Short mmCIF file of C-alpha atoms and ligand atoms in Angstrom, two decimals:
data_model
loop_
_atom_site.label_atom_id
_atom_site.label_comp_id
_atom_site.label_asym_id
_atom_site.label_seq_id
_atom_site.Cartn_x
_atom_site.Cartn_y
_atom_site.Cartn_z
CA MET V 1 0.44 -0.08 0.41
CA MET V 2 1.11 3.46 -1.03
CA GLN V 3 2.64 5.65 1.99
CA ALA V 4 0.55 9.26 2.65
CA GLY V 5 1.76 12.13 1.57
CA SER V 6 2.42 10.42 -2.27
CA THR V 7 0.63 12.83 -4.53
CA LEU V 8 -1.38 12.03 -7.03
CA ASP V 9 0.27 10.92 -10.58
CA GLU V 10 2.95 8.87 -7.98
CA PHE V 11 0.09 6.37 -6.34
CA LEU V 12 -1.68 6.29 -10.39
CA GLU V 13 2.04 5.33 -11.58
CA GLN V 14 2.58 2.98 -9.10
CA HIS V 15 -0.95 1.34 -8.76
CA GLU V 16 -1.38 -2.08 -10.36
CA ALA V 17 -5.21 -1.08 -10.86
CA CYS V 18 -4.01 1.44 -12.72
CA ASP V 19 -2.49 -0.06 -15.86
CA ARG V 20 -3.00 1.74 -18.55
CA GLU V 21 -1.14 4.93 -19.48
CA ASP V 22 -4.81 6.49 -20.23
CA LEU V 23 -6.36 6.11 -17.57
CA ARG V 24 -3.24 7.45 -15.16
CA ALA V 25 -3.97 10.53 -17.98
CA LEU V 26 -7.51 10.94 -17.35
CA LEU V 27 -7.55 10.67 -14.15
CA ALA V 28 -4.83 13.72 -13.96
CA ASP V 29 -7.19 15.61 -15.89
CA ILE V 30 -10.21 14.88 -14.17
CA ALA V 31 -7.95 15.83 -11.14
CA VAL V 32 -7.16 18.99 -12.66
CA ALA V 33 -10.50 19.72 -13.80
CA CYS V 34 -12.02 19.51 -9.80
CA ILE V 35 -8.51 22.14 -8.93
CA ASP V 36 -9.69 24.57 -10.74
CA LEU V 37 -13.56 24.12 -9.45
CA SER V 38 -12.31 23.63 -5.90
CA ASP V 39 -10.57 27.03 -6.22
CA LEU V 40 -13.78 28.65 -8.10
CA VAL V 41 -15.87 27.43 -4.70
CA ARG V 42 -13.73 28.82 -2.48
CA ARG V 43 -13.75 31.86 -4.18
CA GLY V 44 -17.26 32.60 -4.46
CA GLU V 45 -18.59 35.51 -5.03
CA LEU V 46 -15.49 36.88 -5.31
CA ALA V 47 -15.21 34.88 -8.64
CA GLY V 48 -18.48 35.83 -9.36
CA VAL V 49 -19.91 32.27 -9.30
CA LEU V 50 -22.65 32.11 -7.22
CA GLY V 51 -26.54 32.45 -7.75
CA ALA V 52 -28.85 30.68 -10.20
CA ALA V 53 -27.67 30.45 -14.39
CA GLY V 54 -31.34 31.44 -14.80
CA GLN V 55 -32.51 28.36 -16.76
CA GLU V 56 -33.35 24.45 -16.08
CA ASN V 57 -31.18 21.17 -17.12
CA VAL V 58 -33.32 18.40 -18.36
CA GLN V 59 -34.17 17.14 -14.65
CA GLY V 60 -36.31 20.09 -14.97
CA GLU V 61 -33.85 21.33 -11.59
CA GLU V 62 -33.07 25.23 -11.41
CA GLN V 63 -29.64 25.95 -12.44
CA LYS V 64 -26.95 27.25 -10.74
CA LYS V 65 -24.38 29.16 -12.86
CA LEU V 66 -21.61 26.93 -11.72
CA ASP V 67 -23.57 24.01 -12.47
CA ILE V 68 -22.69 25.32 -16.30
CA ILE V 69 -19.52 26.64 -15.28
CA ALA V 70 -17.99 23.01 -13.61
CA ASN V 71 -19.49 21.13 -17.06
CA ASP V 72 -17.94 23.48 -18.92
CA VAL V 73 -14.98 22.90 -17.34
CA PHE V 74 -14.97 18.72 -17.38
CA ILE V 75 -15.85 19.28 -20.88
CA GLU V 76 -13.31 21.28 -21.74
CA LEU V 77 -10.25 19.36 -19.59
CA THR V 78 -10.93 16.71 -21.41
CA GLN V 79 -12.11 16.43 -24.86
CA ALA V 80 -8.95 17.33 -26.55
CA THR V 81 -7.28 14.54 -24.66
CA GLY V 82 -6.91 11.69 -26.67
CA ARG V 83 -8.77 10.17 -23.37
CA VAL V 84 -12.10 9.53 -23.62
CA ALA V 85 -14.14 8.72 -25.95
CA GLY V 86 -17.69 10.45 -25.12
CA LEU V 87 -19.06 12.20 -21.87
CA ALA V 88 -22.17 12.51 -20.13
CA SER V 89 -23.16 14.36 -17.75
CA GLU V 90 -26.59 15.37 -15.27
CA GLU V 91 -26.37 19.11 -17.41
CA MET V 92 -27.19 17.54 -20.96
CA ASP V 93 -29.74 16.03 -22.16
CA ASN V 94 -27.80 13.52 -24.33
CA HIS V 95 -24.54 12.81 -24.63
CA TYR V 96 -21.74 15.61 -25.30
CA PRO V 97 -19.53 13.34 -28.69
CA ILE V 98 -15.92 14.74 -28.47
CA PRO V 99 -15.73 17.06 -31.75
CA ALA V 100 -14.70 15.48 -35.19
CA GLN V 101 -11.15 17.46 -34.72
CA HIS V 102 -9.79 15.38 -31.98
CA LYS V 103 -9.14 11.90 -31.27
CA ARG V 104 -11.65 9.13 -29.35
CA GLY V 105 -9.94 7.29 -26.74
CA ARG V 106 -11.45 4.05 -25.22
CA TYR V 107 -12.88 5.76 -22.56
CA LEU V 108 -16.65 7.30 -21.18
CA LEU V 109 -16.68 9.51 -19.05
CA THR V 110 -20.30 9.94 -16.64
CA PHE V 111 -20.21 12.59 -14.44
CA ASP V 112 -22.08 15.32 -11.94
CA PRO V 113 -20.43 18.18 -12.33
CA LEU V 114 -21.56 20.26 -9.24
CA ASP V 115 -23.50 17.17 -6.95
CA GLY V 116 -25.05 19.92 -4.07
CA SER V 117 -25.09 23.19 -6.13
CA SER V 118 -28.11 23.91 -4.02
CA ASN V 119 -25.46 24.43 -1.09
CA ILE V 120 -23.22 26.80 -3.32
CA ASP V 121 -24.60 30.09 -2.64
CA VAL V 122 -24.65 29.28 1.26
CA ASN V 123 -21.24 28.02 2.24
CA GLY V 124 -21.94 24.19 2.52
CA ALA V 125 -20.53 21.04 1.20
CA THR V 126 -20.97 20.56 -2.56
CA GLY V 127 -18.49 17.82 -4.76
CA THR V 128 -18.31 16.74 -8.52
CA ILE V 129 -19.24 12.79 -9.03
CA PHE V 130 -18.10 10.77 -11.22
CA SER V 131 -18.07 7.24 -13.24
CA ILE V 132 -15.77 5.57 -15.94
CA THR V 133 -16.30 3.28 -18.11
CA GLU V 134 -14.92 1.64 -21.60
CA HIS V 135 -16.03 2.29 -24.92
CA ALA V 136 -15.14 -1.21 -26.59
CA ALA V 137 -16.15 0.27 -30.13
CA GLU V 138 -13.92 2.27 -32.73
CA THR V 139 -17.22 3.94 -33.68
CA ALA V 140 -18.58 6.74 -31.65
CA PRO V 141 -20.62 6.26 -28.75
CA VAL V 142 -24.61 6.71 -28.85
CA ASP V 143 -26.10 7.48 -25.16
CA ASP V 144 -26.87 3.52 -25.75
CA ASP V 145 -23.40 2.71 -24.66
CA PHE V 146 -23.39 5.06 -21.16
CA LEU V 147 -25.99 2.64 -20.01
CA GLN V 148 -23.67 0.17 -18.18
CA SER V 149 -24.02 -1.54 -14.79
CA GLY V 150 -22.18 -0.65 -11.97
CA ARG V 151 -20.36 -3.01 -12.04
CA LYS V 152 -19.03 -2.41 -15.52
CA GLN V 153 -17.09 0.73 -14.25
CA VAL V 154 -13.20 0.99 -14.09
CA CYS V 155 -13.16 4.27 -12.10
CA ALA V 156 -15.16 6.23 -10.01
CA GLY V 157 -14.49 9.07 -7.52
CA TYR V 158 -15.83 12.25 -6.04
CA CYS V 159 -13.83 15.73 -4.91
CA LEU V 160 -15.42 17.13 -2.50
CA TYR V 161 -15.24 20.93 -1.65
CA SER V 162 -15.53 21.16 1.59
CA SER V 163 -13.18 22.74 4.90
CA ALA V 164 -10.60 20.86 2.17
CA SER V 165 -11.17 19.82 -0.90
CA MET V 166 -10.84 15.66 -1.22
CA LEU V 167 -9.97 13.61 -4.37
CA VAL V 168 -11.76 10.22 -3.22
CA ILE V 169 -11.20 7.32 -5.79
CA THR V 170 -11.36 3.60 -6.43
CA LEU V 171 -9.75 1.31 -8.84
CA GLY V 172 -11.69 -1.78 -7.91
CA ASP V 173 -9.52 -2.67 -5.01
CA GLY V 174 -10.19 -0.59 -2.26
CA VAL V 175 -10.50 3.14 -1.87
CA ALA V 176 -8.15 6.30 -1.69
CA GLY V 177 -8.32 10.22 -0.76
CA PHE V 178 -6.22 12.76 -1.58
CA THR V 179 -5.89 15.86 -0.05
CA LEU V 180 -5.44 19.52 -2.23
CA ASP V 181 -2.66 20.63 -1.14
CA ASN V 182 -2.97 24.92 -2.18
CA LYS V 183 0.36 25.51 -1.92
CA ARG V 184 1.39 23.17 -4.69
CA ASN V 185 -2.01 22.82 -6.12
CA ALA V 186 -1.85 19.30 -5.97
CA PHE V 187 -4.03 16.24 -4.65
CA VAL V 188 -1.79 14.51 -1.51
CA LEU V 189 -2.57 10.96 -0.29
CA THR V 190 -3.41 10.95 3.12
CA HIS V 191 -5.99 9.15 3.26
CA PRO V 192 -4.54 5.48 1.96
CA SER V 193 -7.59 2.89 2.81
CA MET V 194 -10.73 3.89 3.46
CA SER V 195 -13.21 1.92 4.49
CA VAL V 196 -16.33 1.61 6.03
CA PRO V 197 -17.28 -0.06 9.57
CA SER V 198 -19.58 -2.39 9.65
CA ALA V 199 -22.02 -0.74 12.63
CA THR V 200 -23.50 2.49 13.31
CA ASN V 201 -25.31 4.12 15.45
CA GLU V 202 -25.53 7.45 12.44
CA PHE V 203 -28.10 7.86 9.64
CA ALA V 204 -28.90 10.31 6.64
CA ILE V 205 -32.67 10.98 5.38
CA ASN V 206 -33.95 14.40 4.70
CA ALA V 207 -36.99 13.97 7.62
CA ALA V 208 -38.83 16.41 5.76
CA TYR V 209 -40.36 13.74 3.57
CA SER V 210 -41.42 11.97 6.59
CA GLU V 211 -45.05 11.05 5.75
CA HIS V 212 -44.53 9.88 1.96
CA TRP V 213 -42.13 7.02 3.28
CA GLN V 214 -43.33 3.36 2.58
CA ALA V 215 -43.70 1.49 5.07
CA PRO V 216 -40.22 -0.55 5.78
CA VAL V 217 -38.80 3.44 5.56
CA LYS V 218 -40.80 3.96 8.45
CA ARG V 219 -40.43 1.26 10.33
CA TYR V 220 -36.28 1.46 10.00
CA ILE V 221 -36.13 5.45 11.15
CA SER V 222 -38.85 4.97 14.12
CA ALA V 223 -36.19 2.11 15.70
CA CYS V 224 -33.40 4.55 15.09
CA VAL V 225 -35.19 6.86 17.24
CA ALA V 226 -36.58 4.51 19.22
CA GLY V 227 -32.91 4.77 20.89
CA LYS V 228 -32.09 2.28 23.53
CA ASN V 229 -35.41 0.98 24.10
CA GLY V 230 -36.36 0.34 20.52
CA PRO V 231 -36.35 -2.15 18.07
CA ILE V 232 -32.63 -1.85 17.48
CA GLY V 233 -31.46 -0.89 21.07
CA LYS V 234 -28.82 2.07 20.14
CA ALA V 235 -28.99 5.69 20.17
CA PHE V 236 -29.18 7.12 16.85
CA ASN V 237 -27.68 10.37 15.73
CA MET V 238 -29.00 11.83 12.09
CA ARG V 239 -26.83 13.75 9.66
CA TRP V 240 -28.37 15.79 6.57
CA ALA V 241 -26.03 17.65 4.20
CA GLY V 242 -27.66 18.76 1.31
CA SER V 243 -25.32 16.76 -0.94
CA MET V 244 -24.35 13.76 -1.29
CA VAL V 245 -20.47 13.64 -2.14
CA GLY V 246 -20.84 15.52 1.93
CA ASP V 247 -22.68 12.54 3.10
CA ILE V 248 -21.13 9.69 1.86
CA HIS V 249 -17.33 11.34 2.41
CA ARG V 250 -18.71 11.19 6.03
CA ILE V 251 -19.53 7.61 6.07
CA LEU V 252 -16.36 6.32 4.53
CA CYS V 253 -14.72 8.02 7.48
CA ARG V 254 -16.91 7.07 10.73
CA GLY V 255 -19.59 5.07 9.17
CA GLY V 256 -22.89 5.49 8.39
CA ILE V 257 -26.36 4.78 6.59
CA PHE V 258 -27.17 7.19 3.37
CA MET V 259 -31.28 6.77 2.42
CA TYR V 260 -32.84 8.68 -0.40
CA PRO V 261 -35.71 6.38 -0.60
CA LEU V 262 -38.42 5.58 -2.90
CA ASP V 263 -41.61 7.58 -1.45
CA GLU V 264 -45.00 7.95 -1.98
CA ARG V 265 -44.74 11.15 -4.10
CA MET V 266 -42.05 10.33 -6.34
CA ILE V 267 -44.50 7.14 -7.20
CA LYS V 268 -47.56 9.46 -7.96
CA GLU V 269 -44.93 11.39 -10.61
CA GLY V 270 -43.88 8.32 -12.07
CA LYS V 271 -40.51 8.90 -10.60
CA GLN V 272 -37.90 6.10 -9.26
CA GLY V 273 -36.48 7.88 -6.65
CA LYS V 274 -34.58 11.24 -6.59
CA LEU V 275 -31.01 9.99 -7.07
CA ARG V 276 -29.50 8.90 -10.67
CA LEU V 277 -27.95 5.78 -11.50
CA LEU V 278 -25.30 6.62 -13.83
CA TYR V 279 -23.32 9.53 -12.27
CA GLU V 280 -24.84 9.36 -8.51
CA ALA V 281 -25.80 5.94 -7.60
CA ASN V 282 -23.26 3.81 -9.35
CA PRO V 283 -20.11 5.94 -8.30
CA MET V 284 -20.77 5.96 -5.35
CA GLY V 285 -22.07 2.65 -4.76
CA MET V 286 -19.00 1.56 -5.93
CA LEU V 287 -16.62 3.43 -3.44
CA ILE V 288 -18.96 2.34 -0.57
CA GLU V 289 -18.56 -0.88 -1.99
CA GLN V 290 -14.89 -0.94 -2.21
CA ALA V 291 -14.86 0.26 1.43
CA GLY V 292 -16.68 -2.38 2.79
CA GLY V 293 -19.97 -1.32 2.18
CA MET V 294 -22.94 -2.06 1.36
CA ALA V 295 -25.40 -0.62 -1.35
CA HIS V 296 -28.48 -0.76 -2.35
CA THR V 297 -32.19 0.31 -3.27
CA GLY V 298 -34.12 -1.69 -1.17
CA LEU V 299 -34.79 -4.46 -3.74
CA VAL V 300 -31.61 -5.16 -5.30
CA SER V 301 -28.15 -4.21 -5.52
CA ILE V 302 -27.08 -0.46 -6.86
CA LEU V 303 -24.39 -2.15 -8.96
CA ASP V 304 -26.61 -4.78 -10.85
CA ILE V 305 -28.83 -2.78 -11.81
CA ALA V 306 -28.81 -2.26 -15.70
CA PRO V 307 -29.39 1.38 -16.21
CA ASP V 308 -32.56 1.97 -19.01
CA ASN V 309 -31.99 6.10 -19.86
CA LEU V 310 -28.56 8.45 -19.20
CA HIS V 311 -30.80 10.07 -16.78
CA GLN V 312 -32.56 7.32 -14.86
CA ARG V 313 -33.49 7.69 -11.13
CA VAL V 314 -33.60 5.18 -8.48
CA PRO V 315 -33.93 4.57 -4.66
CA VAL V 316 -30.62 4.89 -2.84
CA LEU V 317 -29.57 3.30 0.82
CA MET V 318 -26.00 3.18 1.09
CA GLY V 319 -23.27 2.98 3.49
CA SER V 320 -22.88 0.84 6.89
CA LYS V 321 -23.36 -3.33 6.16
CA GLU V 322 -25.15 -4.19 9.10
CA GLU V 323 -28.00 -0.94 8.85
CA VAL V 324 -28.44 -1.31 5.06
CA GLN V 325 -28.85 -4.83 5.44
CA ARG V 326 -31.50 -3.99 7.65
CA VAL V 327 -33.64 -1.80 5.95
CA VAL V 328 -32.85 -4.07 3.27
CA GLU V 329 -34.60 -7.23 5.30
CA TYR V 330 -37.43 -4.40 6.20
CA HIS V 331 -38.04 -4.01 2.42
CA ALA V 332 -38.72 -8.07 1.96
CA ASN V 333 -40.91 -8.17 5.02
CA ASN V 334 -42.48 -4.91 2.68
CA LYS V 335 -43.01 -3.15 7.05
P1 P6P T 1 -32.67 17.07 -1.23
C1 P6P T 1 -28.18 16.64 -4.36
O1 P6P T 1 -29.07 17.93 -5.61
C2 P6P T 1 -29.17 15.80 -4.51
O2 P6P T 1 -28.84 15.36 -5.54
C3 P6P T 1 -27.86 14.66 -3.50
O3 P6P T 1 -26.36 15.62 -3.81
C4 P6P T 1 -28.13 15.10 -2.02
O4 P6P T 1 -28.00 13.92 -1.27
C5 P6P T 1 -29.51 15.86 -2.23
O5 P6P T 1 -29.78 15.72 -3.43
C6 P6P T 1 -30.52 16.46 -1.51
O6 P6P T 1 -32.28 16.18 -1.51
O7 P6P T 1 -34.19 16.62 -1.47
O8 P6P T 1 -32.82 17.39 0.31
O9 P6P T 1 -32.39 19.15 -1.39
#
């Protein structure tokens, strides 16, 4: 295992799962994009990047200026490198084809350029989430080529923009965390092997929607708040960052269960959840599983889902195995 203190480049050079120069180079490109975004987030109003963009994305969500800027940064830093065959993101209806003047590479990069952007104007945690899969064909990809199950990811990661900016990645053999050294303008390995404790007493859910929850979720949260005298027999704490990156990072550091379940409100709207499979649930699910946790919808493992569209939504339960397993059992008993 690499010692803390190595830079991301040194880590990738020596990481056997990263035996492809083009994958190492793509991760270096992603790191540069995250450093640029970290600087913009950190400067906030001074950089003139706060506030609404005055338009909606394909999800019908109000876009922040920084959502669009972040998406453009990723496109600009990756489209001409010859490492990617195509890009897809939360902010684009369809995939972004690599312009004809640039050589295509073998990787498909799917990303949420600025997760938790509703936090940006109040200086809360935000992040970038990314997922890398392969495009086997020589021909240019189409949208359907991005529809690969989470098990096909060759790399997944996020960059958290918070007190420190941290890049956390997995290449399929563990999870490594890098802290941005602003003096060196480089990510430095600080968390060589992140793991999720199997037990926890901390849950993350937006409790404002409790009236809409289905029976298994209502049963679980009631059991948590019942504390020592409840069916789980221990007192619980609650956290909700409003940014999946912020919540999942906390869980990778100290355990917990993150929940964005399907609820009756979504069912009425014909939705399968809030969070998106390809650029939120899959990359975070790979990180959580690689760190020894569990990533589930309540009915199936997230990484086993065969995607049916770029912006497919899924229910999300992920984190400490014991608690996720408990919620899965409540779903199996459907009560
Ligand atoms: P709510 C951010 O918009 C996001 O996609 C996730 O990062 C976050 O966990 C969730 O939605 C927050 O949703 O309904 O609490 O605002």
